[in-house]
Structure formats: C-alpha cells, structure tokens
Short mmCIF file of C-alpha atoms and ligand atoms in Angstrom, two decimals:
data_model
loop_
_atom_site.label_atom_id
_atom_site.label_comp_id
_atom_site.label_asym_id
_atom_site.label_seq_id
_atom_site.Cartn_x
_atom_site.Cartn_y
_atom_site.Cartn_z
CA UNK B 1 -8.67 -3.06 -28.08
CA UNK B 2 -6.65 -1.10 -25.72
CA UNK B 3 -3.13 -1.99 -24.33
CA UNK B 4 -1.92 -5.40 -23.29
CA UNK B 5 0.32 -7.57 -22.19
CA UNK B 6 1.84 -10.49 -24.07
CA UNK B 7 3.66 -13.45 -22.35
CA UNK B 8 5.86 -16.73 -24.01
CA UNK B 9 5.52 -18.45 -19.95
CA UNK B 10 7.66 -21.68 -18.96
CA UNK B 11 10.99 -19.57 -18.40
CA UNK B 12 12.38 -19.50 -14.72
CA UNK B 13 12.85 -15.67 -13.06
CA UNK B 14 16.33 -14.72 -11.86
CA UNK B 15 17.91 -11.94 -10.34
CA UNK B 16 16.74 -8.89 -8.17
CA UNK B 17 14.24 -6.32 -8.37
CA UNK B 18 13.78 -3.62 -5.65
CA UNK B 19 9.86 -2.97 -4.12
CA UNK B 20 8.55 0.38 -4.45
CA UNK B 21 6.68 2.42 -1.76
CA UNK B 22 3.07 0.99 -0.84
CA UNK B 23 0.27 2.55 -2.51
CA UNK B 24 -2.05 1.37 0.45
CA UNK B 25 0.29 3.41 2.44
CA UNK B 26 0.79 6.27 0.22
CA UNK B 27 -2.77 7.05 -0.51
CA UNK B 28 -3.47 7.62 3.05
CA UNK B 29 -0.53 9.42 4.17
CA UNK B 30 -1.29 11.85 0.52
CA UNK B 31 -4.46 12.23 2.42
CA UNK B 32 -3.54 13.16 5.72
CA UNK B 33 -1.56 16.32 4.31
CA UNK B 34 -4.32 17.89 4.10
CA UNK B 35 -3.96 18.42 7.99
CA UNK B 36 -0.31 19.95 7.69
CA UNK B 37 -0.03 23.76 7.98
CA UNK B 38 3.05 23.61 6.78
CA UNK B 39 4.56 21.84 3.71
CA UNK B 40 5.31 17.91 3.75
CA UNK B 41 7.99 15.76 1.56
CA UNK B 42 7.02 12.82 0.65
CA UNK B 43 9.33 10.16 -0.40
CA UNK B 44 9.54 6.76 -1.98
CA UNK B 45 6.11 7.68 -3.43
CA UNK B 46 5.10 4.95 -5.98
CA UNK B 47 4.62 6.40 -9.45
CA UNK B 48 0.60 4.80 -10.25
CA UNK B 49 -2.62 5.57 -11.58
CA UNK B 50 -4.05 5.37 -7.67
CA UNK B 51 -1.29 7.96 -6.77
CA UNK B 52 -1.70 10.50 -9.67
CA UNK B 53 -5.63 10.14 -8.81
CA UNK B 54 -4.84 10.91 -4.93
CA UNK B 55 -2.75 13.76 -6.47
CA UNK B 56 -5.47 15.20 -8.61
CA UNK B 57 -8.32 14.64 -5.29
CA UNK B 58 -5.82 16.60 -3.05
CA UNK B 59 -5.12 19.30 -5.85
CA UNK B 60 -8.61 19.50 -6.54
CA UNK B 61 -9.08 20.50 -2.90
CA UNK B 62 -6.62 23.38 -2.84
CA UNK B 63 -3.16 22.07 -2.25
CA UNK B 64 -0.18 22.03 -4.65
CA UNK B 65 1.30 18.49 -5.02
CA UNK B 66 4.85 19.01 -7.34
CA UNK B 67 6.51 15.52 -7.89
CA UNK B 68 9.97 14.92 -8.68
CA UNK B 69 11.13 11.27 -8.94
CA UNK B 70 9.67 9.41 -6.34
CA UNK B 71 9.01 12.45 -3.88
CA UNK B 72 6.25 14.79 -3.61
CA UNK B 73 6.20 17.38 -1.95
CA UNK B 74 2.72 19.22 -0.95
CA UNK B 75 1.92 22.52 0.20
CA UNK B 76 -1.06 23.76 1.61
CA UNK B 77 -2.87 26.20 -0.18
CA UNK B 78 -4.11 29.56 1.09
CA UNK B 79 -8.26 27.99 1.24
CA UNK B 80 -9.16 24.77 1.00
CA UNK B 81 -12.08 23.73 -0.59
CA UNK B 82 -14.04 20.85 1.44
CA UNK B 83 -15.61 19.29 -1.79
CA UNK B 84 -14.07 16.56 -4.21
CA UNK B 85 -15.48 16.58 -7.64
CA UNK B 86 -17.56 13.19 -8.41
CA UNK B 87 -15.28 12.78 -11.60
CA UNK B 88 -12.24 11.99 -9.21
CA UNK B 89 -13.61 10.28 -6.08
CA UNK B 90 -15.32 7.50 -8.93
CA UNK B 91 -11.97 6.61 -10.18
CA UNK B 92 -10.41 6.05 -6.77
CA UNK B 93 -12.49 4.44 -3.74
CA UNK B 94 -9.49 5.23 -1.83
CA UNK B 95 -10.36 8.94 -2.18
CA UNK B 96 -12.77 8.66 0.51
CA UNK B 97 -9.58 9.03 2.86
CA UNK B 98 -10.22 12.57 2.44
CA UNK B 99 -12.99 12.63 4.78
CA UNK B 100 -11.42 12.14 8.30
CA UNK B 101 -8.45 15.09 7.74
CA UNK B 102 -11.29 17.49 6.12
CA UNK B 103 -13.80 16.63 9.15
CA UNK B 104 -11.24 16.85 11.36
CA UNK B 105 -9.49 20.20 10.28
CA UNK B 106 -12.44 21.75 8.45
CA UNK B 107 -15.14 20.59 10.22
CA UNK B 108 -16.71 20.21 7.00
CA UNK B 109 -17.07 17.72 4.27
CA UNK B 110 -19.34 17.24 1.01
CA UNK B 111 -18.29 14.21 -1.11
CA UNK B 112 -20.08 11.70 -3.45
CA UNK B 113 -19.67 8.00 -3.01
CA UNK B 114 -16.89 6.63 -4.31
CA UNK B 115 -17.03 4.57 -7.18
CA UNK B 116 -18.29 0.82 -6.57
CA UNK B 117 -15.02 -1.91 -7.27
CA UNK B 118 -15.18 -4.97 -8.41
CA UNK B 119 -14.59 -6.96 -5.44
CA UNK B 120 -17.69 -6.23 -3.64
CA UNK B 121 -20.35 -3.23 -2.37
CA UNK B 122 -17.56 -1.61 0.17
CA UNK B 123 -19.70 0.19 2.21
CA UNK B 124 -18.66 3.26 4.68
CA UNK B 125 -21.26 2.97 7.18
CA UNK B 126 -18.17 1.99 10.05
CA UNK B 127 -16.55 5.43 8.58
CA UNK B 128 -19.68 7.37 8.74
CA UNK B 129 -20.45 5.52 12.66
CA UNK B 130 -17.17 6.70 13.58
CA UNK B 131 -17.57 9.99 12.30
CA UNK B 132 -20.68 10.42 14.32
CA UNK B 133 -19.83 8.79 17.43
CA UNK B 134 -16.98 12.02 17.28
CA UNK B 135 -19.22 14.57 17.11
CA UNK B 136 -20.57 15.28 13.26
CA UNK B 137 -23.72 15.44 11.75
CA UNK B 138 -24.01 13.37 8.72
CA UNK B 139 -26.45 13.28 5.92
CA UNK B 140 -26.41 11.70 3.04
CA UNK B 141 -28.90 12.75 -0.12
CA UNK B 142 -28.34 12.31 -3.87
CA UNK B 143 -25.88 10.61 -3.92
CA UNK B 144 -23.50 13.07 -2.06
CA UNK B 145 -22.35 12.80 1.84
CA UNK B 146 -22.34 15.65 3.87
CA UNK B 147 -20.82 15.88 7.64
CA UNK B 148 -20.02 19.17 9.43
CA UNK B 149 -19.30 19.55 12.78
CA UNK B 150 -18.53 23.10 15.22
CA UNK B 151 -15.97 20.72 16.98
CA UNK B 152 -15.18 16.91 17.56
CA UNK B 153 -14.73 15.58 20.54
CA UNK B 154 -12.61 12.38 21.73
CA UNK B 155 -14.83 9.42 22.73
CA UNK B 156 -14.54 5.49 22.53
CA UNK B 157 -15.11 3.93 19.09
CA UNK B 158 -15.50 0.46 18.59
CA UNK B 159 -14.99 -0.92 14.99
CA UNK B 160 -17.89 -3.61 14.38
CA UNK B 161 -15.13 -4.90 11.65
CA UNK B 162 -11.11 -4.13 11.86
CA UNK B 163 -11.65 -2.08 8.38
CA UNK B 164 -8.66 -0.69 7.43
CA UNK B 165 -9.92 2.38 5.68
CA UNK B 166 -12.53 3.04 8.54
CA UNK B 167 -9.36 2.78 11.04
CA UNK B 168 -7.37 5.18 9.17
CA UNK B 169 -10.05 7.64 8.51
CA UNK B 170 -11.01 8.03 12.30
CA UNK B 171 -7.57 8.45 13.14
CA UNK B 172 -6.92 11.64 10.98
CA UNK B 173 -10.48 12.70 11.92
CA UNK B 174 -9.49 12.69 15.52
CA UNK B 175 -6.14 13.89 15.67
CA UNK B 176 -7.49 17.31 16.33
CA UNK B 177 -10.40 16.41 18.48
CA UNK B 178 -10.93 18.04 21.16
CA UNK B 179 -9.90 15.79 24.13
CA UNK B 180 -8.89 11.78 23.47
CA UNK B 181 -9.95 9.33 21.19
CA UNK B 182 -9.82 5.57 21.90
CA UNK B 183 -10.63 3.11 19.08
CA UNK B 184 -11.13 -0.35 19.15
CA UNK B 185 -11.01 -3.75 16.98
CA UNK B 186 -8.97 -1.47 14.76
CA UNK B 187 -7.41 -2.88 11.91
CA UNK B 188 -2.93 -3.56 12.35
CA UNK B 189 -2.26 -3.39 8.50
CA UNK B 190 1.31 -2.15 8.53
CA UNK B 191 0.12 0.78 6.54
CA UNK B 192 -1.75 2.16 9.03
CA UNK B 193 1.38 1.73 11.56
CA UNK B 194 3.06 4.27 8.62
CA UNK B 195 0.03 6.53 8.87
CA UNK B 196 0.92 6.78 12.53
CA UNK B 197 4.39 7.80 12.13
CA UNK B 198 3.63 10.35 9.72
CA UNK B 199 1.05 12.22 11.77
CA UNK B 200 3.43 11.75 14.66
CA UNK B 201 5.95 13.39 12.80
CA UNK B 202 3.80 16.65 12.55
CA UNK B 203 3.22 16.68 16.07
CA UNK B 204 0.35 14.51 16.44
CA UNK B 205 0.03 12.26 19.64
CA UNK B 206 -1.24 9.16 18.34
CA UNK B 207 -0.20 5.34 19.64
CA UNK B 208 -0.98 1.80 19.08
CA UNK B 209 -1.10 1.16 15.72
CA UNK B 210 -0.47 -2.02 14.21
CA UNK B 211 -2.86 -3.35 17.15
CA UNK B 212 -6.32 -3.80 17.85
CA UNK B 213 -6.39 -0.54 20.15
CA UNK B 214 -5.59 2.64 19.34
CA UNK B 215 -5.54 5.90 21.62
CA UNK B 216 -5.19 9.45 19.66
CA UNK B 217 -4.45 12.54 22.25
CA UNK B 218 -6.00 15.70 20.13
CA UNK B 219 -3.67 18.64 19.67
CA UNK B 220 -4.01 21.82 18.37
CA UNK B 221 -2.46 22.14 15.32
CA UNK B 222 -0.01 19.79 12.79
CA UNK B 223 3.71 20.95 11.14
CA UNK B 224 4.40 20.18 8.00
CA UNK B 225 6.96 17.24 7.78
CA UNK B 226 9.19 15.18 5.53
CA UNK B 227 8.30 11.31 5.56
CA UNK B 228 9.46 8.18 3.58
CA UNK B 229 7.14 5.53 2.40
CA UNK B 230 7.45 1.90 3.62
CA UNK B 231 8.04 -0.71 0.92
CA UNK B 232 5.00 -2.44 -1.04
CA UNK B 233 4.51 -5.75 0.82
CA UNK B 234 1.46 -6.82 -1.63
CA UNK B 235 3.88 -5.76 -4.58
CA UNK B 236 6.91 -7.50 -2.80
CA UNK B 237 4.73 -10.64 -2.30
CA UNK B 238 3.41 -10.88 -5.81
CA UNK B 239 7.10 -10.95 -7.15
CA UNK B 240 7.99 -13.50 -4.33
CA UNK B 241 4.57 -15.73 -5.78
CA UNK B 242 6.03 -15.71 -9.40
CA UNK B 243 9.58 -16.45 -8.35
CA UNK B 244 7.70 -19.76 -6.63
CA UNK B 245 5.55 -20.15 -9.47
CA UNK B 246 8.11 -20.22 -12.19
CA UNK B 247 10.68 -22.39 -9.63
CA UNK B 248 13.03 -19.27 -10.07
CA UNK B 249 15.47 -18.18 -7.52
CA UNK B 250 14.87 -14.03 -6.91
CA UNK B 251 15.55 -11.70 -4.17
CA UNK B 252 13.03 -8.74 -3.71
CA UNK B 253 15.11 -6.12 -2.36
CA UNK B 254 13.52 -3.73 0.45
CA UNK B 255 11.06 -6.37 1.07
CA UNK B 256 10.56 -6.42 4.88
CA UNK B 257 9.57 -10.07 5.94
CA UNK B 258 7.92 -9.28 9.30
CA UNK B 259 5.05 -7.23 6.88
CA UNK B 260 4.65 -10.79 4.76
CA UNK B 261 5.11 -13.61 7.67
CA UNK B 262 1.65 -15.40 6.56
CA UNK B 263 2.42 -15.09 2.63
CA UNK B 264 6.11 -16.38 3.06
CA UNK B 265 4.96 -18.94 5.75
CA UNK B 266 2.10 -20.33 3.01
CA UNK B 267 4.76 -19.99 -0.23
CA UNK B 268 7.52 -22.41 2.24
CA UNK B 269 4.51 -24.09 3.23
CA UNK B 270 3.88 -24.84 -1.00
CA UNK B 271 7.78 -25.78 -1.55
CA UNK B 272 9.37 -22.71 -2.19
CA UNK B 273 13.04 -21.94 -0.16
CA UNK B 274 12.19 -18.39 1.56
CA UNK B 275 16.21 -16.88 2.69
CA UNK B 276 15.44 -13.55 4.71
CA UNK B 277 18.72 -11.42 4.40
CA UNK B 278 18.89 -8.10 5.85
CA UNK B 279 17.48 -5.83 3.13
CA UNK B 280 15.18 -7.87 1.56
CA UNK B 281 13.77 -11.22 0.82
CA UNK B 282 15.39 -14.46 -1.54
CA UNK B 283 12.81 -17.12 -2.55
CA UNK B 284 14.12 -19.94 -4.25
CA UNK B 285 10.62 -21.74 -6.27
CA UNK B 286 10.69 -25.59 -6.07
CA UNK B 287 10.30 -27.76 -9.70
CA UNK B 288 6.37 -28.03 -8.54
CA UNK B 289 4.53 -26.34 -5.65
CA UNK B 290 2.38 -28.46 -3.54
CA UNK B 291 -1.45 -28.12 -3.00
CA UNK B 292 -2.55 -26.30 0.27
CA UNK B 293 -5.06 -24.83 2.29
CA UNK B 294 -5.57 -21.20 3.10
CA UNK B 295 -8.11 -18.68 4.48
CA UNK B 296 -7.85 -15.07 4.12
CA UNK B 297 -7.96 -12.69 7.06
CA UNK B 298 -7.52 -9.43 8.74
CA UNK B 299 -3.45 -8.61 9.39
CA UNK B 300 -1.46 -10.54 10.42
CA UNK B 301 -3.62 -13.18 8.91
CA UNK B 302 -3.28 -14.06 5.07
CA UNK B 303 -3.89 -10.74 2.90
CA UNK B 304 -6.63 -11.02 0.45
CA UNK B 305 -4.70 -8.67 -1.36
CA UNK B 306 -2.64 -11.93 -2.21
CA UNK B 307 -5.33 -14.32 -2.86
CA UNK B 308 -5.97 -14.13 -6.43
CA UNK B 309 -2.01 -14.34 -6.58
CA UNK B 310 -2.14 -17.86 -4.36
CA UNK B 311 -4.60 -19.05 -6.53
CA UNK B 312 -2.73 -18.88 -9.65
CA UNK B 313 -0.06 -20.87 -7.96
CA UNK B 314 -2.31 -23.51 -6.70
CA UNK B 315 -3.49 -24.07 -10.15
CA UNK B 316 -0.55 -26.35 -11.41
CA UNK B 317 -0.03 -27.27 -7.58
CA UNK B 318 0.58 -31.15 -6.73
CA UNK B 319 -3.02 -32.10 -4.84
CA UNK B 320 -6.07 -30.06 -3.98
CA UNK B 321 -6.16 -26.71 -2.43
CA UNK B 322 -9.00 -25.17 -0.47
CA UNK B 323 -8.54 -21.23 -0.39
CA UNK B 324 -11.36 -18.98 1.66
CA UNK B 325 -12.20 -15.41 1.08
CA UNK B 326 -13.12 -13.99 4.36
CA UNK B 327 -12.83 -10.30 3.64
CA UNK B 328 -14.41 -9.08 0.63
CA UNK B 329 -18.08 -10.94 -0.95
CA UNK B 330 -16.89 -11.14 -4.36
CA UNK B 331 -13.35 -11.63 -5.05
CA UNK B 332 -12.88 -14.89 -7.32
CA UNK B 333 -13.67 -13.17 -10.53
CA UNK B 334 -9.96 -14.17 -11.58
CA UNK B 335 -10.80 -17.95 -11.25
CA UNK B 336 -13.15 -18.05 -14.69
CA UNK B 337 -9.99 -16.40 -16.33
CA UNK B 338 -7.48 -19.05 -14.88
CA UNK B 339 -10.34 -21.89 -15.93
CA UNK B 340 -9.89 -20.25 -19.72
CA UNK B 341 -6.27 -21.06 -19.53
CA UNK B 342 -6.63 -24.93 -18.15
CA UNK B 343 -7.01 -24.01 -14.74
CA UNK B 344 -9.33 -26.55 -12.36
CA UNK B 345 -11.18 -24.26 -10.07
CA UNK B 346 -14.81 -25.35 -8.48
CA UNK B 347 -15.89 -21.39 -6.48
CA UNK B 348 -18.93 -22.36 -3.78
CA UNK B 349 -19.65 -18.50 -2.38
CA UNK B 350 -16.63 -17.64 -0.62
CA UNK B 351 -14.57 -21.07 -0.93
CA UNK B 352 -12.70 -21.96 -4.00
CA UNK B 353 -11.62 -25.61 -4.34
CA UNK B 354 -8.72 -25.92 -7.09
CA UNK B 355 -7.33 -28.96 -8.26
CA UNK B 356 -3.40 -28.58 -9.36
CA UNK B 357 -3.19 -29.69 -12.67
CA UNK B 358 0.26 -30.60 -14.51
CA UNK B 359 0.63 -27.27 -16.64
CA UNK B 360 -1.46 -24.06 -17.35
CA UNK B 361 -1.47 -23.62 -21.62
CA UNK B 362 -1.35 -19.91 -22.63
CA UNK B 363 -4.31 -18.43 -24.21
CA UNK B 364 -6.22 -14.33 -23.82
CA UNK B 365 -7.20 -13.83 -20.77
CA UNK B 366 -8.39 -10.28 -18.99
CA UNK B 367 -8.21 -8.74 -15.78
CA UNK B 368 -11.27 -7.73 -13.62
CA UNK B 369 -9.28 -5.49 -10.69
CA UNK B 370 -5.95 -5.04 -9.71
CA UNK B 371 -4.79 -8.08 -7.91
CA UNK B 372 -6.62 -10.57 -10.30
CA UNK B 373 -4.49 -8.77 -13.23
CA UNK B 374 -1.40 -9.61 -10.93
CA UNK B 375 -2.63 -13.36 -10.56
CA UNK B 376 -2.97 -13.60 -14.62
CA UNK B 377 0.29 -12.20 -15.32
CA UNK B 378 1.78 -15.21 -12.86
CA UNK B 379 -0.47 -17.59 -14.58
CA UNK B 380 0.97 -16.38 -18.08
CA UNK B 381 4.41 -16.98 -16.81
CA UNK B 382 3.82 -20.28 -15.57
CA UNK B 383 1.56 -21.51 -18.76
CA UNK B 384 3.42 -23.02 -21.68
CA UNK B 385 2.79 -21.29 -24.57
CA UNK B 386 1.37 -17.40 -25.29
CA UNK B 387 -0.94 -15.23 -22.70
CA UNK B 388 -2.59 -12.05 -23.85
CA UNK B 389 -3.75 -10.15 -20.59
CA UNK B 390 -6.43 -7.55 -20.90
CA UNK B 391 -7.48 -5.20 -18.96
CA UNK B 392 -3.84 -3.85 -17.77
CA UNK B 393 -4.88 -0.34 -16.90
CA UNK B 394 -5.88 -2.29 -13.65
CA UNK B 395 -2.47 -3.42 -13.30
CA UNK B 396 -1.26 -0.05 -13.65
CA UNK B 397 -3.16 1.29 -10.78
CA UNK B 398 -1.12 -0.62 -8.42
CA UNK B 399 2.36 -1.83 -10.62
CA UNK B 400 4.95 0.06 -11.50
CA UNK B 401 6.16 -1.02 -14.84
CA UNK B 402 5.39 -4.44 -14.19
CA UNK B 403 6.18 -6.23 -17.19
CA UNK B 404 9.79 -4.11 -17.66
CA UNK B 405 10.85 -5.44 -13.90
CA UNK B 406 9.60 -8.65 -14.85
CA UNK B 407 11.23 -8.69 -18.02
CA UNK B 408 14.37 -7.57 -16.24
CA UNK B 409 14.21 -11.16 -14.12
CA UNK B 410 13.93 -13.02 -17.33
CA UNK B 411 10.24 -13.14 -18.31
CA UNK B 412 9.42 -13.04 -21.81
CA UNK B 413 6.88 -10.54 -21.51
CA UNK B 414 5.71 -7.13 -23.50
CA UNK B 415 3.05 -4.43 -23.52
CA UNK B 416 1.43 -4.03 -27.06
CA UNK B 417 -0.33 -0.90 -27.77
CA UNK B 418 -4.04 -1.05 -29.22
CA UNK B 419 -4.35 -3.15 -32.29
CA UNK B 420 -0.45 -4.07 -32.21
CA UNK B 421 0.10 -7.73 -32.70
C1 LIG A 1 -8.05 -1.51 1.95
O1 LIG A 1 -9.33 -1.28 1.40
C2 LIG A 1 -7.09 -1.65 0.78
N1 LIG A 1 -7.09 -0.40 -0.01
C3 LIG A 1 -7.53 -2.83 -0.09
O2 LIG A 1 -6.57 -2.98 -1.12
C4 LIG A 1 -7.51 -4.09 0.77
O3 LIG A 1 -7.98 -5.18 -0.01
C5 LIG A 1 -8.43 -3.89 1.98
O4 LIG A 1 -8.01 -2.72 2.73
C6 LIG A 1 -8.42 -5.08 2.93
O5 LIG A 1 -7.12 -5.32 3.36
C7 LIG A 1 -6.38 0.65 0.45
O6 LIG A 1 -5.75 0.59 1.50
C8 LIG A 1 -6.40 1.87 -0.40
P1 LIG A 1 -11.67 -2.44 4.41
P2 LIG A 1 -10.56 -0.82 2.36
O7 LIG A 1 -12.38 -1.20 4.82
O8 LIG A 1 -10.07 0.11 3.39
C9 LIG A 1 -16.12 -4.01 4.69
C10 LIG A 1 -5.79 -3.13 -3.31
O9 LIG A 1 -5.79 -4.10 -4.06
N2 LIG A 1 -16.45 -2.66 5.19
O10 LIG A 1 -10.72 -3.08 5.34
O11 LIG A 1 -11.66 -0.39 1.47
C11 LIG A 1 -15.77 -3.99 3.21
O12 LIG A 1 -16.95 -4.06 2.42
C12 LIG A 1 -7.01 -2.80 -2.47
O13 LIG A 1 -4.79 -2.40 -3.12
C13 LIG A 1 -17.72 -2.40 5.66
O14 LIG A 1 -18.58 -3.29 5.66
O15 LIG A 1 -10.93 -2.23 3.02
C14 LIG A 1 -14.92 -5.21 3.04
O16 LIG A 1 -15.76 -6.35 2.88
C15 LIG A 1 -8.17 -3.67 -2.87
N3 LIG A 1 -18.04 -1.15 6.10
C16 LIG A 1 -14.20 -5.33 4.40
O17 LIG A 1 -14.92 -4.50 5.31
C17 LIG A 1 -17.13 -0.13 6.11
O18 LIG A 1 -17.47 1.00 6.55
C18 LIG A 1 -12.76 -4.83 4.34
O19 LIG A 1 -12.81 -3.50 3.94
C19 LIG A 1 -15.82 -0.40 5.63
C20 LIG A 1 -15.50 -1.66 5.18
#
C-alpha cells in the first residue's frame, strides 16, 4: 500500500490560501525553451511531479534546468539532442510539447508516443496534420515518430478540433518558419495566451491567442528571456469547489476570475456567494448546494478539467443534476468511487445523471487521474465520517501539498506513509 490520504470530513474551510503557477501553462512554456539561444528565468514555476518530469524531458535533451524556489532557470546547452528517451515521454503525455520547438529549431524530431492516460486514447494526429501541412515529413514505425524537415514554411492550418496541445505545438513549431503561419479553430485556453507572451518576450511575432485565430510572423532567431507563470485556474477552482462544498467562506488569493467565469458562474449558480476582490477570489459555500445542469466545453466554456470536481459537489446537491463530458471519451471513472462513498450517480456514455443525496459517509476510496483524485479529496471533506484516498501520486502530479494547504483552511486531513494507520 503506498501513500495516502486520510480525511475526518463535515468541518467547514476558512481562511486563505494563495494559487500556485499553472502546470498546463508551465509545461509548455518549459518546452518552448528549447527555442531560446540564450538563457530563460522562469518564475512562479509550480513545484510537481508533471514539472520535475518536463525538467528531466528538457535535461534529457541537452539543456540545464537549475531550480531554486519557484524559479528555474534554463540554459541551452552547447548540442541538443532531438530524441526523448521512452522512459520519460510515458510518464508525461505532456512531453509531446517537445515536438513543435525541436521541429521548428532542429528540423528534426524522433520521439515515442507518449504514454496513454486514463481519460481517453488522446491521439496526435491534429499535431502530426499540422506538422505536415508546415512542411515536415513524418513517419511513424515501432512505436517511435519521426519528422524532419530542411525548412518549414508558413501556411494556413485549420484545427479539425480547438486542441489545446495541437494549438500550442504548431505555434512553437512555426515561430521560426519561414514566412507566416495562420491557424485556425485554435484552442483560447488562457495558457496558451501565456505561451504567447513568453515567445513574444524572446522576440517572437506571434498574435491572437486566447481566440480562435492565430497569426505567427517567423523570425530568425529567439533571446533568452525571464517570464512569470500565470496562476493555476484549475487549482484555484478546485479550492473555490471545496470552499462551496463544505459551506466554508475562503478567499483563493492570485486567483484571476476572468480565467474561471464558467466555474464561478456554475458554483453561484449551485448557492455559493462568489466576492471578486482585486487579487483574488472569496467564495462563501451555502448550508446545501443546489442540483444543476452542466456541459463541458472548449474555453471559455466549462473546463473538463473541473468536472470530476462539479460532480463531487452535485452529489449531496438539493435535486438532480445532469453533467456532460464533451471533451475527453472516458472521463467518469471518479463516479464508481463517489457511488462507494453513498454517492447517486447513473453514467450513460458521456452524460452522468446524479441525484443529490442528504450526506456522503466516509469510506476508502482511490483515485484514477489527477482531477478525479481532486474530486475525492472534496468528497472526503464533505462526507461525515473517515475517507482513505488512494492513488495520491496522481494528486501530486498536479497539487502542491494539497492536504497541508487544505489542512491550513481547517480540514482534518493527513498523508500516511505505506502501511501507516
Ligand atoms: C490539455 O491536454 C491539458 N493538459 C489537459 O489537462 C486538459 O484536460 C485538456 O488540454 C483539455 O482542456 C495540458 O495542458 C498539459 P486536447 P491536451 O489536445 O492538450 C482530442 C490536466 O488534468 N485530440 O485539447 O492533451 C483528445 O483526444 C490535463 O491537467 C485529438 O483527437 O488536450 C481529447 O479528446 C488532463 N487529436 C480532445 O481532443 C489530437 O491531435 C482534447 O484534447 C489532439 C487532441
């Protein structure tokens, strides 16, 4: 039995806690160093299992990555090798951001397939489309995918989906295209709005991110630069769900609203008091949430990043709640956990129906992926009684020292090391 969490639920969370940087912004900006000739600081970089994997893909590729509190800073190495070892690219999917920067600067890439998740198959054929449509010559045998190139050249994409990695990875591959690059249908995720600013930053001519159109002037060469993080709005919103959940009253400091509009429009929508202040967000939880509907969709529509999270909460909800899954195929594996804990959840493909019962009791529960660990530890704070969470080196990939922050608003909640009871 490895580590887990332990939770006494039923007690109310007070107080502040501040967000940390985004990991879904982090991981791609790690990536796109690899186009700097010159050395980049990174800041507000959130300490996680993703991040020290990015670190290891990047290092692994040539670069030196030192990190010192929350800032890394990265400097190109004399050669850089255009191959990341299977070992690392199957930990992280989001390692296959290294393929747009490498194409793009290197003209030459040779990586496995990333590891498969458990929220669904998560192809790259838009990535490997785009990669093409700019020049490359792709193959793909044994497992491995190869693309070299002796030059890209700016042409119009369109995205047959608004993928967010796809987006991101076509914009470092073009930066230094020869020529311009217009893409369409791209994703608006705010992360890839940061991604913009950082290649900016080293020189790169790149605008309309954080809309469905995005044009990408190629230059000749990137500067190293020095770049801070934005905020975690999937962390920010899972403390905001819990503070509803638990009819607390917290402010999530650094939170910026206008990345969270859908999530704090459904958690008002649900009961909860939602006071945006200047620096950061106050949510005030009501003594019961009420049932309602949601669908999840592409930014600015409802994250799925925050559905297993809404779920939980519609669990002890007043009525019956519909919630859709529009994005990924398989992404309800948290609801058979919430059933083991009282939970009334009915899953027809992509549509769960859940009917709020009273109270959630505590019981052992484990997490499948990331966000479903998140949803579990809300559940366990909700349910009367003890929660054992399994499965927490999931949470760790994308929390920070989750259960000290939460234990800092007033949840009774520990991590137990193997076999400790
Ligand atoms: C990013 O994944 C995030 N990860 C995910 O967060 C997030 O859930 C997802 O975007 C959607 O918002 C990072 O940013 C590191 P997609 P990504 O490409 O880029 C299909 C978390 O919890 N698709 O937008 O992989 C795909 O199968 C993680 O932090 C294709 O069909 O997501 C999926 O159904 C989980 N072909 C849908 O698009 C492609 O070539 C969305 O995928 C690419 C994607």
């Amino acid at each position: 039995m490895e580590e887990h969490l332990v939770i006494n639920g039923g007690r109310r969370l007070e107080g502040t806690v501040t967000v940390k940087g985004a990991k879904n912004a982090a991981l791609p900006v790690m990536a796109a160093t690899l186009l700097a000739a010159g050395e980049c600081t990174l800041r507000r970089v959130p300490d996680l299992q993703d991040v020290a994997v990015m670190t290891d893909v990047i290092r692994s590729l040539g670069i030196k990555v030192e990190r010192s509190n929350s800032t890394l800073h990265v400097c190109p190495g004399a050669a850089t090798s255009p191959e990341v070892p299977a070992v690392l690219m199957r930990q992280l999917r989001a390692s296959n951001l290294v393929m747009g920067p490498l194409l793009g600067r290197y003209h030459y890439f040779r990586v496995p397939y990333p590891g498969g998740c458990a929220i669904g198959s998560r192809p790259m054929d838009l990535h490997l489309k785009g990669f093409r449509a700019l020049g490359a010559e792709i193959t793909e045998s044994q497992g491995y995918i190869e693309a070299r190139t002796t030059g890209l050249q700016g042409t119009s994409i369109y995205l047959d989906f608004p993928s967010v990695g796809a987006t991101e990875n076509l914009i470092m591959a073009a930066v230094m295209a020869e020529g311009v690059t217009i893409l369409h249908n791209t994703a608006r995720e705010p992360e890839i709005v940061d991604l913009q600013n950082f290649l900016n930053g080293m020189g790169a001519r790149i605008e309309g991110a954080g809309q469905d159109t995005i044009r990408i002037e190629g230059v000749r060469e990137l500067k190293g630069t020095d770049y801070e993080i934005i905020p975690d709005r999937i962390e920010a919103g899972t403390f905001l769900a819990a503070a509803a959940g638990t009819g607390g009253d917290v402010f999530v400091k650094d939170c910026r609203a206008e990345h969270i509009l859908a999530v704090l429009a459904k958690l008002t929508e649900m009961g909860a008091r939602v006071i945006i202040k200047r620096d950061g967000v106050r949510l005030q939880g009501p003594a019961r949430l009420k049932a309602v509907d949601c669908k999840t969709l592409p930014y600015p529509g409802f994250p799925t990043d925050m559905q297993p999270q809404l779920m939980a909460l519609m669990t002890v909800a007043d009525g019956t709640s519909v919630l859709v899954e529009s994005i990924f195929e398989n992404r309800f594996k948290h609801a058979a956990e919430l059933r083991r804990l009282g939970a009334d959840i009915k899953i027809e493909g992509r549509v769960a129906v859940i009917n709020g019962v009273p109270r959630l009791s505590g019981g052992p529960v484990e997490a499948s992926d990331l966000r479903a660990g998140a949803a579990l530890v809300i559940a366990g704070l909700m349910a009367s009684g003890q929660t054992r969470v399994e499965g927490i080196a999931h949470l760790d990939r994308g929390y920070e020292q989750l259960e000290v922050r939460l234990s800092s608003l007033g949840a009774d909640i520990r991590r137990l090391k193997a076999g400790e009871r």
